[in-house]
Amino acid sequence: MKLSRNDECWCGSGLKYKKCHMEMDEKLALLKAQGIEVPSRDIIKNKEQIEGIKKSAAINNAVLDLVAENIKEGMTTEEIDKLVYDYTVAQGAIPAPLNYCGFPKSVCTSINEEVCHGIPSEDIVLQDGDIINVDVSTIYNGYYSDASRMFMIGNVSDEAKRLVEVTKECLYKGIEQVKPWGYIGDIGEAIQEHAEKNGYSVVRDFGGHGVGLKFHEDPFVYHFGKRGEGMVLVPGMVFTIEPMINQGEYQVFVDADNEWTAFTGDGSLSAQWEHMILVTEDGCEILSK
């Protein structure tokens, strides 16, 4: 539906179109005519939605802080799951992974050569030297948030420590590229360049994603690619950047037994950090980390 200047804006802000998204829409229409991929209106959040997402993110951050305070050698991943579930529910929120497409737990715990989607278990005990990604996602009042952190257990090898540190550097190299009228490809190129410069590879099978009103929305955020390619970024977009960086080759396989956990194809170590990002008028804001 075509709006006139004085109509209420489509975003639900209550403002007149001319004072809200009209200028942005005109610019997007020009870009689309040039064959550039532009975001649909349903993935651009308004002020009310952003505030709701931020409240969800505050709980998500607190959950990860709690894990950071308690994670240790000898702890089972089932204990991490219980910690996440109990705290989340106590805040009046819901762990987003629980029963999502059949996922059986409240958090993903991926250790060493596990790339992502590791399933917590009372049989998996954290050992000295392990590296583990704890991926937490929260629903609060219908709004979603998502982030993950790496933890190093006990005496971690220099090689594992370096992988964890460079992976976090890759994340922030990607975040530095997020600004209005930039591109998804800008993020991917920055991450890939830094990973490969350090002798690592970027997992292709998984990427970041839009989030906020649903667990997974558009756009898909590639962690490899070329500057100036992919969807254009505009204020109000919320998505994760979550590079998975392998010590060896980038190929992965999914465990046939549980159909969830992905492993490195060559058995090498993998690391991942994830932040949830809001595109703002002059750059970006990290909402959950």
C-alpha positions as semicolon CSV with decimal commas, in nm:
position;residue;x (nm);y (nm);z (nm)
1;M;0,000;0,000;0,000
2;K;0,137;0,339;-0,100
3;L;0,136;0,594;0,179
4;S;0,101;0,968;0,148
5;R;0,327;1,203;0,342
6;N;0,071;1,267;0,618
7;D;-0,044;0,907;0,665
8;E;0,060;0,720;0,978
9;C;0,389;0,539;0,917
10;W;0,372;0,168;0,841
11;C;0,613;0,085;1,128
12;G;0,357;0,143;1,402
13;S;0,541;0,437;1,559
14;G;0,229;0,658;1,542
15;L;0,428;0,926;1,358
16;K;0,340;1,069;1,020
17;Y;0,511;0,889;0,734
18;K;0,707;1,201;0,630
19;K;0,858;1,226;0,981
20;C;0,939;0,857;1,010
21;H;1,035;0,613;0,732
22;M;0,949;0,804;0,412
23;E;1,304;0,921;0,338
24;M;1,446;0,575;0,405
25;D;1,183;0,409;0,185
26;E;1,264;0,642;-0,103
27;K;1,632;0,558;-0,078
28;L;1,560;0,185;-0,056
29;A;1,339;0,206;-0,366
30;L;1,627;0,361;-0,561
31;L;1,867;0,090;-0,444
32;K;1,619;-0,186;-0,528
33;A;1,582;-0,043;-0,880
34;Q;1,960;-0,083;-0,914
35;G;1,931;-0,454;-0,831
36;I;2,054;-0,423;-0,473
37;E;1,899;-0,649;-0,208
38;V;1,703;-0,440;0,042
39;P;1,533;-0,537;0,370
40;S;1,160;-0,595;0,383
41;R;0,957;-0,382;0,624
42;D;0,882;-0,673;0,857
43;I;1,244;-0,700;0,971
44;I;1,281;-0,331;1,056
45;K;1,198;-0,278;1,423
46;N;1,024;0,029;1,564
47;K;1,109;0,201;1,892
48;E;0,864;-0,002;2,101
49;Q;0,993;-0,331;1,961
50;I;1,354;-0,232;2,017
51;E;1,278;-0,151;2,381
52;G;1,118;-0,494;2,422
53;I;1,418;-0,664;2,263
54;K;1,653;-0,472;2,493
55;K;1,466;-0,597;2,802
56;S;1,499;-0,953;2,675
57;A;1,869;-0,891;2,605
58;A;1,926;-0,770;2,962
59;I;1,806;-1,107;3,093
60;N;2,011;-1,291;2,831
61;N;2,325;-1,103;2,935
62;A;2,257;-1,177;3,301
63;V;2,224;-1,548;3,224
64;L;2,564;-1,552;3,054
65;D;2,713;-1,356;3,344
66;L;2,577;-1,623;3,581
67;V;2,732;-1,899;3,370
68;A;3,064;-1,710;3,373
69;E;3,055;-1,697;3,754
70;N;2,988;-2,069;3,794
71;I;3,141;-2,262;3,504
72;K;3,437;-2,480;3,610
73;E;3,620;-2,806;3,566
74;G;3,413;-3,103;3,683
75;M;3,081;-2,936;3,606
76;T;2,844;-3,122;3,374
77;T;2,681;-2,949;3,081
78;E;2,350;-3,062;3,231
79;E;2,430;-2,842;3,532
80;I;2,486;-2,547;3,297
81;D;2,149;-2,617;3,140
82;K;1,976;-2,622;3,480
83;L;2,147;-2,296;3,577
84;V;2,022;-2,131;3,258
85;Y;1,670;-2,270;3,288
86;D;1,621;-2,184;3,655
87;Y;1,749;-1,826;3,625
88;T;1,560;-1,752;3,303
89;V;1,230;-1,878;3,437
90;A;1,282;-1,689;3,764
91;Q;1,295;-1,367;3,560
92;G;0,959;-1,444;3,400
93;A;1,127;-1,537;3,073
94;I;1,156;-1,851;2,859
95;P;1,471;-2,021;2,727
96;A;1,422;-1,991;2,351
97;P;1,604;-2,315;2,254
98;L;1,386;-2,537;2,474
99;N;1,168;-2,749;2,241
100;Y;1,258;-2,526;1,944
101;C;1,218;-2,759;1,644
102;G;1,257;-3,043;1,892
103;F;1,577;-2,922;2,062
104;P;1,560;-3,086;2,407
105;K;1,746;-2,838;2,627
106;S;1,752;-2,470;2,733
107;V;2,102;-2,386;2,609
108;C;2,362;-2,506;2,358
109;T;2,696;-2,621;2,500
110;S;2,958;-2,694;2,233
111;I;3,299;-2,827;2,343
112;N;3,632;-2,839;2,157
113;E;3,564;-2,986;1,808
114;E;3,188;-2,926;1,842
115;V;3,107;-2,628;1,621
116;C;2,757;-2,550;1,748
117;H;2,429;-2,687;1,888
118;G;2,588;-2,915;2,146
119;I;2,321;-3,075;2,366
120;P;2,376;-3,058;2,744
121;S;2,404;-3,394;2,921
122;E;2,473;-3,526;3,269
123;D;2,730;-3,754;3,101
124;I;2,941;-3,466;2,964
125;V;3,183;-3,335;3,226
126;L;3,404;-3,031;3,166
127;Q;3,770;-3,128;3,169
128;D;4,089;-2,932;3,229
129;G;4,192;-2,779;2,895
130;D;3,846;-2,774;2,736
131;I;3,710;-2,477;2,546
132;I;3,332;-2,446;2,544
133;N;3,079;-2,221;2,375
134;V;2,766;-2,150;2,579
135;D;2,488;-2,016;2,354
136;V;2,195;-1,855;2,537
137;S;1,870;-1,728;2,385
138;T;1,579;-1,573;2,574
139;I;1,213;-1,490;2,514
140;Y;1,072;-1,215;2,734
141;N;0,724;-1,074;2,677
142;G;0,737;-1,218;2,326
143;Y;1,072;-1,059;2,237
144;Y;1,381;-1,264;2,153
145;S;1,750;-1,213;2,230
146;D;2,055;-1,424;2,152
147;A;2,428;-1,432;2,239
148;S;2,709;-1,675;2,316
149;R;3,046;-1,670;2,486
150;M;3,352;-1,891;2,491
151;F;3,491;-2,021;2,819
152;M;3,834;-2,175;2,877
153;I;3,842;-2,445;3,144
154;G;4,154;-2,478;3,356
155;N;4,489;-2,499;3,180
156;V;4,406;-2,444;2,815
157;S;4,673;-2,496;2,548
158;D;4,827;-2,192;2,381
159;E;4,677;-2,308;2,049
160;A;4,325;-2,326;2,193
161;K;4,361;-1,992;2,370
162;R;4,476;-1,824;2,051
163;L;4,179;-1,966;1,859
164;V;3,935;-1,832;2,119
165;E;4,099;-1,488;2,116
166;V;4,118;-1,457;1,738
167;T;3,755;-1,568;1,704
168;K;3,648;-1,284;1,934
169;E;3,862;-1,046;1,727
170;C;3,678;-1,172;1,417
171;L;3,344;-1,091;1,581
172;Y;3,450;-0,735;1,654
173;K;3,602;-0,691;1,308
174;G;3,255;-0,776;1,176
175;I;3,076;-0,545;1,420
176;E;3,300;-0,256;1,313
177;Q;3,148;-0,283;0,966
178;V;2,785;-0,242;1,079
179;K;2,647;0,097;0,982
180;P;2,349;0,235;0,788
181;W;2,376;0,180;0,413
182;G;2,658;-0,069;0,451
183;Y;2,615;-0,429;0,340
184;I;2,605;-0,778;0,489
185;G;2,906;-0,857;0,271
186;D;3,112;-0,592;0,452
187;I;3,073;-0,796;0,772
188;G;3,162;-1,124;0,605
189;E;3,473;-0,994;0,431
190;A;3,614;-0,843;0,751
191;I;3,562;-1,167;0,946
192;Q;3,699;-1,394;0,674
193;E;4,003;-1,175;0,615
194;H;4,101;-1,171;0,982
195;A;4,040;-1,545;1,032
196;E;4,239;-1,652;0,728
197;K;4,520;-1,405;0,803
198;N;4,563;-1,595;1,129
199;G;4,562;-1,935;0,961
200;Y;4,203;-2,030;1,046
201;S;3,890;-2,102;0,842
202;V;3,533;-1,969;0,860
203;V;3,244;-2,215;0,882
204;R;3,012;-2,172;0,582
205;D;2,715;-2,386;0,686
206;F;2,598;-2,159;0,968
207;G;2,574;-1,783;1,011
208;G;2,413;-1,498;1,196
209;H;2,045;-1,415;1,161
210;G;1,779;-1,157;1,219
211;V;1,618;-1,183;1,561
212;G;1,377;-0,999;1,788
213;L;1,018;-1,082;1,699
214;K;1,112;-1,441;1,616
215;F;1,407;-1,662;1,703
216;H;1,535;-1,664;1,346
217;E;1,442;-1,395;1,095
218;D;1,597;-1,246;0,783
219;P;1,862;-1,153;0,701
220;F;2,105;-1,444;0,702
221;V;2,440;-1,297;0,806
222;Y;2,729;-1,459;0,622
223;H;3,066;-1,462;0,798
224;F;3,251;-1,474;0,468
225;G;3,203;-1,285;0,143
226;K;3,283;-0,963;-0,034
227;R;3,237;-0,599;0,059
228;G;2,942;-0,428;-0,108
229;E;2,747;-0,752;-0,160
230;G;2,436;-0,888;0,009
231;M;2,151;-0,704;0,177
232;V;2,190;-0,334;0,254
233;L;2,175;-0,241;0,624
234;V;1,933;0,021;0,758
235;P;1,845;0,157;1,103
236;G;1,609;-0,068;1,298
237;M;1,752;-0,398;1,178
238;V;1,846;-0,639;1,459
239;F;2,062;-0,943;1,390
240;T;2,334;-1,162;1,534
241;I;2,694;-1,182;1,426
242;E;2,833;-1,516;1,544
243;P;3,142;-1,634;1,356
244;M;3,239;-1,998;1,399
245;I;3,610;-2,025;1,335
246;N;3,788;-2,357;1,286
247;Q;4,150;-2,439;1,361
248;G;4,156;-2,659;1,051
249;E;3,932;-2,679;0,745
250;Y;3,590;-2,512;0,736
251;Q;3,388;-2,826;0,656
252;V;3,156;-2,958;0,926
253;F;2,922;-3,252;0,974
254;V;2,613;-3,301;1,189
255;D;2,598;-3,586;1,438
256;A;2,375;-3,857;1,296
257;D;2,273;-3,970;1,646
258;N;2,116;-3,646;1,769
259;E;2,071;-3,455;1,439
260;W;2,176;-3,132;1,610
261;T;2,541;-3,110;1,708
262;A;2,781;-3,000;1,432
263;F;3,147;-3,108;1,447
264;T;3,455;-3,001;1,254
265;G;3,511;-3,239;0,964
266;D;3,878;-3,291;1,048
267;G;3,845;-3,308;1,427
268;S;4,017;-2,974;1,483
269;L;3,907;-2,723;1,746
270;S;3,632;-2,468;1,678
271;A;3,534;-2,149;1,859
272;Q;3,241;-1,907;1,838
273;W;3,140;-1,574;1,988
274;E;2,799;-1,418;1,928
275;H;2,658;-1,070;1,985
276;M;2,316;-0,932;1,892
277;I;2,341;-0,601;1,706
278;L;2,104;-0,311;1,639
279;V;2,171;-0,092;1,336
280;T;2,133;0,271;1,447
281;E;2,121;0,606;1,264
282;D;2,496;0,654;1,302
283;G;2,640;0,306;1,346
284;C;2,532;0,019;1,566
285;E;2,462;-0,083;1,925
286;I;2,546;-0,417;2,086
287;L;2,229;-0,538;2,261
288;S;2,338;-0,878;2,394
289;K;2,684;-1,023;2,438
